[in-house]
Amino acid sequence: MKLVHISFRFEYSDDIDFILDKQGITDFVRYSMIEGKGQDGKHFGTQVFPGSFTVVQARVDDDQVKKLFRDLDEFRLRKKSHEHLRAMVLPVEDSLGF
């Protein structure tokens, strides 16, 4: 079992939802309107630093991670504005309620 952490510009939430649905990932946590700094500067949701990020964390079976990353990478490479997407995999040593 792995924890996949995905961060992206908030306006692409529907696209990421589509990818998660396609992969059959129905249980996840979404943190919206996150402030952060990307390759093109700060995104604090203000007039001075517009924009914000969304973070999704999902518990994913080991054999599903590569397929999910393939779809996320295809999305990331599709348009220059998608380059902000970042994803990482963390091991899950133990969990409750799953």
C-alpha angles and dihedrals in degrees: 000000000000137000112227115204115197125182124185143146110293094239091069096060093112091051092051090046088055091052092048091048091048089054092047093246104149102156116070143125121238124201109195132197095021118173116230149142121251136180090282097048141269123346108192100148093250134117090254095046106022126190134041141214135244124214124204123190119190136175106233133184114248094244092052099054097082093051092049092048090049091056093044091050092049089052092047093052096044096081136010090238089061093061091095091073112112127181135181137177123226126187118248108219096178139351143185128221098020 
